[in-house]
Amino acid sequence: NASKLNDGACAMVLMSQKATDQFNTKPIAKIISFADAATEPIDFPIAPALAMPKALKLSGLKWEDISMFEINEAFAVVAVANMKLLGLDWSKVNMHGGAVSMGHPIGMSGARLITHMTHTLDKGQYGMAGICNGGGGAAAIIIQKL
């Protein structure tokens, strides 16, 4: 199964603690860690399984500390393969559906994953997102809801 392409738009504001103080803003989440990884281009669907453990190691957290996972699924096999490779609790992955069910707005997929986590997590909880690209690369991020 492949996701349908659809329109989408997202705006996010990323700022330092100094900027939040200066502009008197209240952030809703903070970045704990992020990482990139790559594999052979033919194996792009499993690239998040390389980036996600790197982000976890940098965070100092454990898998069980993560309350939800978002894995972008341009193809259904991406989420399934990475859940199996990482041994993730399937009930914590793409909890409200992924790109196969909601669509894949190219150019804002990563922002959609992070925005969804910031509005789904409870205060203090951690979320991790992983996304692959067609060239064999992947990125992962861990955020905490404030």
Coordinates of N, CA, C and O in Angstrom, one line a residue:
N1 N 0.8 -1.2 0.0 CA 0.0 0.0 0.0 C 0.9 1.2 0.0 O 1.9 1.3 0.7
A2 N 0.5 2.2 -0.7 CA 1.2 3.5 -0.8 C 0.2 4.6 -0.3 O -1.0 4.5 -0.5
S3 N 0.8 5.6 0.3 CA 0.0 6.7 0.7 C -0.4 7.6 -0.5 O 0.3 7.6 -1.5
K4 N -1.6 8.2 -0.4 CA -2.0 9.1 -1.5 C -1.3 10.5 -1.2 O -0.9 10.8 -0.1
L5 N -1.0 11.2 -2.3 CA -0.4 12.5 -2.2 C -1.6 13.5 -2.0 O -2.6 13.4 -2.6
N6 N -1.4 14.4 -1.1 CA -2.5 15.4 -0.8 C -1.9 16.7 -0.4 O -0.7 16.8 -0.1
D7 N -2.7 17.7 -0.4 CA -2.2 19.0 0.0 C -2.2 19.1 1.5 O -2.9 18.4 2.2
G8 N -1.3 19.9 1.9 CA -1.1 20.2 3.4 C -0.3 21.4 3.6 O 0.5 21.8 2.8
A9 N -0.5 22.0 4.8 CA 0.3 23.1 5.1 C 0.5 23.1 6.6 O -0.4 22.6 7.4
C10 N 1.6 23.6 7.1 CA 1.9 23.6 8.5 C 2.9 24.7 8.8 O 3.8 25.0 8.0
A11 N 2.7 25.4 9.9 CA 3.7 26.4 10.3 C 4.1 26.1 11.7 O 3.3 25.7 12.5
M12 N 5.4 26.1 11.9 CA 6.0 25.9 13.2 C 6.9 27.0 13.6 O 7.6 27.5 12.7
V13 N 7.1 27.3 14.8 CA 8.0 28.3 15.3 C 9.0 27.5 16.2 O 8.6 26.9 17.2
L14 N 10.3 27.6 15.8 CA 11.3 27.0 16.6 C 12.2 28.1 17.1 O 12.7 29.0 16.4
M15 N 12.4 28.1 18.5 CA 13.2 29.2 19.0 C 14.0 28.7 20.3 O 13.6 27.7 20.9
S16 N 15.0 29.4 20.6 CA 15.8 29.1 21.7 C 15.1 29.5 23.0 O 14.2 30.3 23.0
Q17 N 15.7 29.0 24.1 CA 15.1 29.5 25.4 C 15.3 31.0 25.6 O 14.4 31.6 26.1
K18 N 16.4 31.5 25.1 CA 16.7 32.9 25.2 C 15.6 33.7 24.4 O 15.1 34.7 24.9
A19 N 15.2 33.2 23.3 CA 14.2 33.9 22.5 C 12.8 33.8 23.1 O 12.0 34.7 23.1
T20 N 12.5 32.6 23.8 CA 11.2 32.5 24.4 C 11.1 33.5 25.6 O 10.1 34.1 25.9
D21 N 12.2 33.7 26.3 CA 12.3 34.7 27.4 C 12.1 36.1 26.8 O 11.4 36.9 27.3
Q22 N 12.9 36.4 25.7 CA 12.8 37.7 25.2 C 11.5 38.1 24.7 O 11.0 39.2 24.8
F23 N 10.8 37.2 24.0 CA 9.5 37.5 23.4 C 8.3 37.0 24.3 O 7.1 37.1 23.9
N24 N 8.6 36.6 25.6 CA 7.6 36.2 26.5 C 6.6 35.2 26.0 O 5.4 35.4 26.0
T25 N 7.1 34.2 25.4 CA 6.3 33.1 24.8 C 6.4 31.9 25.7 O 7.3 31.7 26.4
K26 N 5.4 31.0 25.5 CA 5.3 29.8 26.3 C 5.4 28.6 25.3 O 4.4 28.4 24.6
P27 N 6.5 27.9 25.2 CA 6.6 26.8 24.3 C 5.7 25.6 24.7 O 5.4 25.5 25.9
I28 N 5.3 24.8 23.7 CA 4.4 23.7 24.0 C 5.2 22.4 24.0 O 4.7 21.4 24.5
A29 N 6.4 22.4 23.5 CA 7.3 21.2 23.5 C 8.7 21.7 23.3 O 9.0 22.8 22.9
K30 N 9.6 20.8 23.7 CA 11.0 21.0 23.5 C 11.7 19.8 22.8 O 11.3 18.7 23.0
I31 N 12.7 20.1 22.0 CA 13.5 19.1 21.4 C 14.5 18.5 22.4 O 15.2 19.3 23.0
I32 N 14.4 17.2 22.5 CA 15.4 16.6 23.4 C 16.6 16.1 22.7 O 17.7 16.3 23.1
S33 N 16.4 15.5 21.5 CA 17.5 15.1 20.7 C 17.0 14.8 19.2 O 15.8 14.7 19.0
F34 N 18.0 14.7 18.3 CA 17.7 14.4 16.9 C 18.9 13.7 16.3 O 20.0 13.9 16.8
A35 N 18.7 12.9 15.3 CA 19.8 12.2 14.7 C 19.4 11.9 13.2 O 18.3 11.8 12.9
D36 N 20.5 11.7 12.4 CA 20.3 11.3 11.0 C 21.1 10.0 10.8 O 22.0 9.7 11.6
A37 N 20.6 9.2 9.9 CA 21.3 8.0 9.5 C 21.0 7.7 8.0 O 20.1 8.3 7.5
A38 N 21.8 6.8 7.5 CA 21.6 6.4 6.1 C 21.9 4.9 5.8 O 22.7 4.3 6.6
T39 N 21.3 4.4 4.8 CA 21.6 3.1 4.3 C 21.6 3.1 2.8 O 21.5 4.2 2.2
E40 N 21.7 2.0 2.2 CA 21.7 1.9 0.7 C 20.3 2.4 0.3 O 19.3 2.1 0.9
P41 N 20.3 3.2 -0.8 CA 19.0 3.7 -1.3 C 17.9 2.7 -1.5 O 16.7 3.0 -1.2
I42 N 18.2 1.5 -1.9 CA 17.2 0.4 -2.1 C 16.6 0.1 -0.8 O 15.4 -0.4 -0.8
D43 N 17.3 0.3 0.3 CA 16.8 -0.1 1.7 C 16.2 1.1 2.4 O 16.0 1.0 3.6
F44 N 15.8 2.2 1.7 CA 15.3 3.4 2.4 C 14.1 3.1 3.3 O 14.0 3.8 4.3
P45 N 13.2 2.1 3.1 CA 12.1 1.9 4.1 C 12.6 1.6 5.5 O 11.9 1.9 6.5
I46 N 13.8 1.0 5.7 CA 14.2 0.7 7.0 C 15.2 1.7 7.6 O 15.7 1.5 8.7
A47 N 15.5 2.8 6.9 CA 16.4 3.8 7.4 C 16.0 4.4 8.7 O 16.9 4.7 9.6
P48 N 14.7 4.6 9.0 CA 14.4 5.1 10.4 C 14.9 4.2 11.5 O 15.2 4.7 12.6
A49 N 14.9 2.9 11.3 CA 15.4 2.0 12.3 C 16.9 2.2 12.6 O 17.4 1.7 13.6
L50 N 17.6 3.0 11.8 CA 19.0 3.4 12.1 C 19.0 4.7 12.8 O 19.9 4.9 13.7
A51 N 18.2 5.6 12.4 CA 18.2 7.0 13.0 C 17.6 7.0 14.4 O 18.0 7.8 15.3
M52 N 16.5 6.3 14.6 CA 15.8 6.4 15.8 C 16.6 5.9 17.0 O 16.6 6.6 18.1
P53 N 17.3 4.8 17.0 CA 18.2 4.4 18.1 C 19.3 5.5 18.4 O 19.7 5.7 19.6
K54 N 19.8 6.1 17.4 CA 20.8 7.2 17.6 C 20.2 8.3 18.3 O 20.8 8.9 19.3
A55 N 19.0 8.8 18.0 CA 18.3 9.9 18.7 C 18.1 9.4 20.2 O 18.2 10.3 21.1
L56 N 17.7 8.2 20.3 CA 17.4 7.7 21.7 C 18.7 7.7 22.5 O 18.7 8.2 23.7
K57 N 19.8 7.2 22.0 CA 21.0 7.2 22.7 C 21.5 8.6 23.1 O 21.9 8.9 24.2
L58 N 21.3 9.6 22.2 CA 21.7 11.0 22.5 C 20.8 11.6 23.6 O 21.3 12.5 24.3
S59 N 19.6 11.1 23.7 CA 18.6 11.7 24.7 C 18.9 11.2 26.1 O 18.5 11.8 27.0
G60 N 19.5 10.0 26.2 CA 19.7 9.4 27.5 C 18.4 8.7 28.0 O 18.4 8.3 29.2
L61 N 17.4 8.6 27.2 CA 16.2 8.0 27.5 C 16.2 6.5 27.1 O 17.2 6.1 26.5
K62 N 15.2 5.8 27.6 CA 15.0 4.3 27.2 C 13.8 4.2 26.3 O 12.9 5.1 26.4
W63 N 13.7 3.2 25.5 CA 12.5 2.9 24.7 C 11.2 3.1 25.5 O 10.3 3.6 25.0
E64 N 11.2 2.5 26.7 CA 10.0 2.5 27.5 C 9.6 3.9 28.0 O 8.5 4.1 28.5
D65 N 10.6 4.9 27.9 CA 10.2 6.3 28.3 C 9.4 7.0 27.2 O 8.9 8.1 27.5
I66 N 9.4 6.5 26.0 CA 8.7 7.1 24.9 C 7.2 6.7 24.9 O 6.9 5.5 24.8
S67 N 6.4 7.7 25.0 CA 4.9 7.5 25.1 C 4.3 7.2 23.7 O 3.2 6.6 23.6
M68 N 4.8 7.8 22.7 CA 4.2 7.6 21.3 C 5.3 7.8 20.3 O 6.3 8.5 20.5
F69 N 5.1 7.0 19.2 CA 6.0 7.1 18.0 C 5.2 7.4 16.8 O 4.1 7.0 16.6
E70 N 5.8 8.3 16.0 CA 5.3 8.6 14.7 C 6.3 8.2 13.7 O 7.5 8.6 13.7
I71 N 5.9 7.3 12.8 CA 6.8 6.9 11.7 C 6.1 7.2 10.4 O 5.0 6.7 10.1
N72 N 6.7 8.1 9.6 CA 6.1 8.5 8.3 C 6.1 7.2 7.4 O 7.0 6.5 7.3
E73 N 4.9 7.0 6.8 CA 4.7 5.9 6.0 C 4.3 6.3 4.6 O 3.2 6.3 4.2
A74 N 5.3 6.7 3.8 CA 5.0 6.9 2.3 C 4.5 5.6 1.7 O 3.7 5.6 0.8
F75 N 4.9 4.5 2.3 CA 4.4 3.1 2.0 C 4.1 2.4 3.3 O 4.9 2.6 4.3
A76 N 3.1 1.6 3.3 CA 2.7 0.9 4.6 C 3.9 0.1 5.2 O 4.0 0.0 6.4
V77 N 4.7 -0.5 4.3 CA 5.8 -1.3 4.8 C 6.8 -0.5 5.7 O 7.5 -1.1 6.5
V78 N 6.9 0.8 5.5 CA 7.9 1.6 6.3 C 7.5 1.5 7.8 O 8.4 1.1 8.6
A79 N 6.3 1.7 8.2 CA 6.0 1.7 9.6 C 6.1 0.2 10.1 O 6.7 0.0 11.2
V80 N 5.6 -0.7 9.3 CA 5.6 -2.1 9.8 C 7.0 -2.6 9.9 O 7.4 -3.2 11.0
A81 N 7.9 -2.4 9.0 CA 9.2 -2.9 9.0 C 10.0 -2.3 10.2 O 10.7 -3.0 10.9
N82 N 9.8 -1.0 10.4 CA 10.5 -0.3 11.5 C 10.0 -0.7 12.9 O 10.8 -0.9 13.8
M83 N 8.7 -0.9 13.0 CA 8.2 -1.4 14.2 C 8.8 -2.8 14.6 O 9.1 -3.1 15.7
K84 N 8.9 -3.7 13.6 CA 9.4 -5.0 13.8 C 10.9 -4.9 14.1 O 11.4 -5.6 15.1
L85 N 11.7 -4.1 13.3 CA 13.1 -4.1 13.6 C 13.5 -3.5 14.9 O 14.4 -3.9 15.6
L86 N 12.7 -2.5 15.4 CA 12.9 -1.9 16.7 C 12.2 -2.5 17.8 O 12.4 -2.1 19.0
G87 N 11.3 -3.4 17.6 CA 10.6 -4.1 18.6 C 9.6 -3.1 19.4 O 9.5 -3.3 20.6
L88 N 9.0 -2.2 18.6 CA 8.2 -1.2 19.3 C 6.8 -1.8 19.6 O 6.3 -2.7 19.0
D89 N 6.2 -1.2 20.6 CA 4.9 -1.5 21.0 C 3.9 -0.9 20.0 O 3.8 0.3 19.9
W90 N 3.3 -1.8 19.2 CA 2.5 -1.3 18.1 C 1.4 -0.3 18.5 O 0.9 0.5 17.7
S91 N 0.9 -0.4 19.8 CA -0.2 0.4 20.2 C 0.3 1.9 20.4 O -0.5 2.8 20.5
K92 N 1.6 2.1 20.4 CA 2.2 3.4 20.5 C 2.7 4.0 19.2 O 3.2 5.2 19.2
V93 N 2.5 3.3 18.1 CA 3.0 3.8 16.8 C 1.8 4.3 15.9 O 0.8 3.6 15.8
N94 N 2.0 5.5 15.4 CA 0.9 6.1 14.5 C -0.4 5.8 15.1 O -1.3 5.3 14.5
M95 N -0.6 6.3 16.3 CA -1.8 6.0 17.1 C -3.1 6.5 16.5 O -4.1 5.9 16.7
H96 N -3.1 7.5 15.7 CA -4.3 8.0 15.0 C -4.2 7.8 13.5 O -4.9 8.5 12.8
G97 N -3.4 6.9 13.1 CA -3.2 6.7 11.6 C -1.9 7.3 11.1 O -1.4 8.2 11.8
G98 N -1.5 6.9 10.0 CA -0.3 7.4 9.4 C -0.6 8.0 8.0 O -1.8 8.2 7.7
A99 N 0.4 8.1 7.2 CA 0.2 8.7 5.9 C -0.6 7.9 4.9 O -1.3 8.4 4.0
V100 N -0.7 6.5 5.1 CA -1.5 5.7 4.3 C -3.0 6.1 4.5 O -3.8 6.1 3.6
S101 N -3.4 6.3 5.8 CA -4.8 6.6 6.0 C -5.1 8.1 5.9 O -6.2 8.5 5.5
M102 N -4.1 9.0 6.2 CA -4.4 10.4 6.2 C -3.9 11.1 4.9 O -4.2 12.3 4.7
G103 N -2.9 10.5 4.2 CA -2.3 11.2 3.1 C -0.9 11.7 3.4 O -0.5 11.7 4.6
H104 N -0.1 11.9 2.4 CA 1.3 12.3 2.5 C 1.5 13.6 1.9 O 1.8 13.7 0.7
P105 N 1.4 14.7 2.7 CA 1.7 16.0 2.1 C 3.2 16.3 2.0 O 3.8 16.7 2.9
I106 N 3.7 15.9 0.8 CA 5.2 16.1 0.6 C 5.6 17.5 0.9 O 5.0 18.4 0.4
G107 N 6.7 17.6 1.6 CA 7.2 18.9 2.0 C 6.8 19.3 3.4 O 7.4 20.3 3.9
M108 N 5.8 18.7 4.0 CA 5.5 19.0 5.3 C 5.2 17.8 6.2 O 4.7 17.9 7.3
S109 N 5.7 16.6 5.7 CA 5.4 15.4 6.4 C 6.1 15.4 7.8 O 5.5 15.0 8.8
G110 N 7.3 15.9 7.9 CA 8.0 15.9 9.2 C 7.3 16.9 10.2 O 7.1 16.6 11.4
A111 N 6.9 18.0 9.7 CA 6.2 19.0 10.5 C 4.9 18.4 11.0 O 4.4 18.6 12.1
R112 N 4.2 17.6 10.1 CA 2.9 17.0 10.5 C 3.2 16.0 11.7 O 2.4 16.0 12.6
L113 N 4.2 15.3 11.6 CA 4.5 14.3 12.6 C 4.7 15.0 14.0 O 4.2 14.6 15.0
I114 N 5.6 16.0 14.0 CA 5.9 16.7 15.2 C 4.7 17.5 15.8 O 4.4 17.5 17.0
T115 N 3.9 18.1 14.9 CA 2.7 18.8 15.3 C 1.7 17.9 15.9 O 1.1 18.2 17.0
H116 N 1.5 16.7 15.3 CA 0.6 15.7 15.9 C 1.1 15.3 17.3 O 0.3 15.2 18.2
M117 N 2.4 15.0 17.4 CA 2.9 14.6 18.8 C 2.7 15.7 19.8 O 2.2 15.5 20.9
T118 N 2.9 17.0 19.4 CA 2.8 18.1 20.4 C 1.3 18.2 20.9 O 1.1 18.7 22.0
H119 N 0.4 17.9 20.0 CA -1.0 18.0 20.4 C -1.6 16.7 21.0 O -2.8 16.7 21.5
T120 N -0.9 15.6 21.0 CA -1.4 14.3 21.5 C -0.7 14.0 22.8 O -1.4 13.4 23.7
L121 N 0.5 14.3 23.0 CA 1.2 13.9 24.2 C 0.6 14.7 25.4 O 0.2 15.8 25.2
D122 N 0.7 14.1 26.6 CA 0.4 14.8 27.8 C 1.6 15.5 28.3 O 2.8 15.1 28.0
K123 N 1.4 16.5 29.2 CA 2.6 17.2 29.8 C 3.6 16.2 30.4 O 3.2 15.3 31.1
G124 N 4.8 16.5 30.0 CA 5.9 15.7 30.5 C 6.3 14.4 29.7 O 7.3 13.8 29.9
Q125 N 5.4 14.0 28.8 CA 5.6 12.8 28.0 C 6.6 13.1 26.9 O 6.7 14.2 26.4
Y126 N 7.2 12.0 26.4 CA 8.1 12.1 25.3 C 7.5 11.4 24.1 O 6.9 10.4 24.2
G127 N 7.8 12.0 22.9 CA 7.4 11.4 21.6 C 8.6 11.3 20.7 O 9.5 12.2 20.8
M128 N 8.6 10.3 19.9 CA 9.7 10.2 18.9 C 9.1 10.0 17.5 O 8.2 9.3 17.3
A129 N 9.7 10.7 16.5 CA 9.3 10.6 15.1 C 10.5 10.1 14.3 O 11.6 10.5 14.6
G130 N 10.2 9.3 13.3 CA 11.2 8.9 12.4 C 10.6 9.0 10.9 O 9.5 8.8 10.7
I131 N 11.5 9.4 10.0 CA 11.1 9.6 8.7 C 12.2 9.3 7.7 O 13.4 9.5 8.0
C132 N 11.9 8.6 6.6 CA 12.9 8.2 5.7 C 12.8 9.0 4.4 O 11.8 9.7 4.2
N133 N 13.8 9.0 3.6 CA 13.7 9.7 2.3 C 14.1 8.7 1.2 O 14.7 7.6 1.5
G134 N 13.8 9.0 0.0 CA 14.0 8.0 -1.1 C 15.5 7.7 -1.4 O 15.8 6.8 -2.1
G135 N 16.4 8.5 -0.8 CA 17.8 8.3 -1.1 C 18.5 7.4 -0.1 O 19.7 7.2 -0.2
G136 N 17.8 6.8 0.8 CA 18.4 6.0 1.8 C 18.6 6.6 3.1 O 19.1 6.0 4.1
G137 N 18.4 7.9 3.3 CA 18.6 8.6 4.5 C 17.3 8.6 5.4 O 16.2 8.3 4.9
A138 N 17.5 9.0 6.6 CA 16.4 9.1 7.6 C 16.8 10.1 8.7 O 18.0 10.3 8.9
A139 N 15.8 10.6 9.3 CA 16.0 11.5 10.4 C 15.0 11.1 11.6 O 14.0 10.5 11.3
A140 N 15.4 11.3 12.8 CA 14.6 11.0 13.9 C 14.7 12.2 14.9 O 15.7 12.9 15.0
I141 N 13.7 12.4 15.7 CA 13.6 13.5 16.7 C 12.9 13.0 17.9 O 11.9 12.2 17.7
I142 N 13.3 13.4 19.0 CA 12.5 13.2 20.3 C 12.2 14.5 20.9 O 13.0 15.4 21.0
I143 N 10.9 14.7 21.2 CA 10.4 15.9 21.8 C 9.8 15.5 23.2 O 9.4 14.4 23.4
Q144 N 9.6 16.5 24.0 CA 8.9 16.4 25.3 C 7.8 17.5 25.3 O 8.1 18.7 25.0
K145 N 6.6 17.1 25.6 CA 5.5 18.0 25.8 C 5.7 18.8 27.1 O 6.0 18.2 28.1
L146 N 5.6 20.1 27.0 CA 5.8 20.9 28.2 C 4.5 21.3 28.8 O 3.4 21.2 28.2

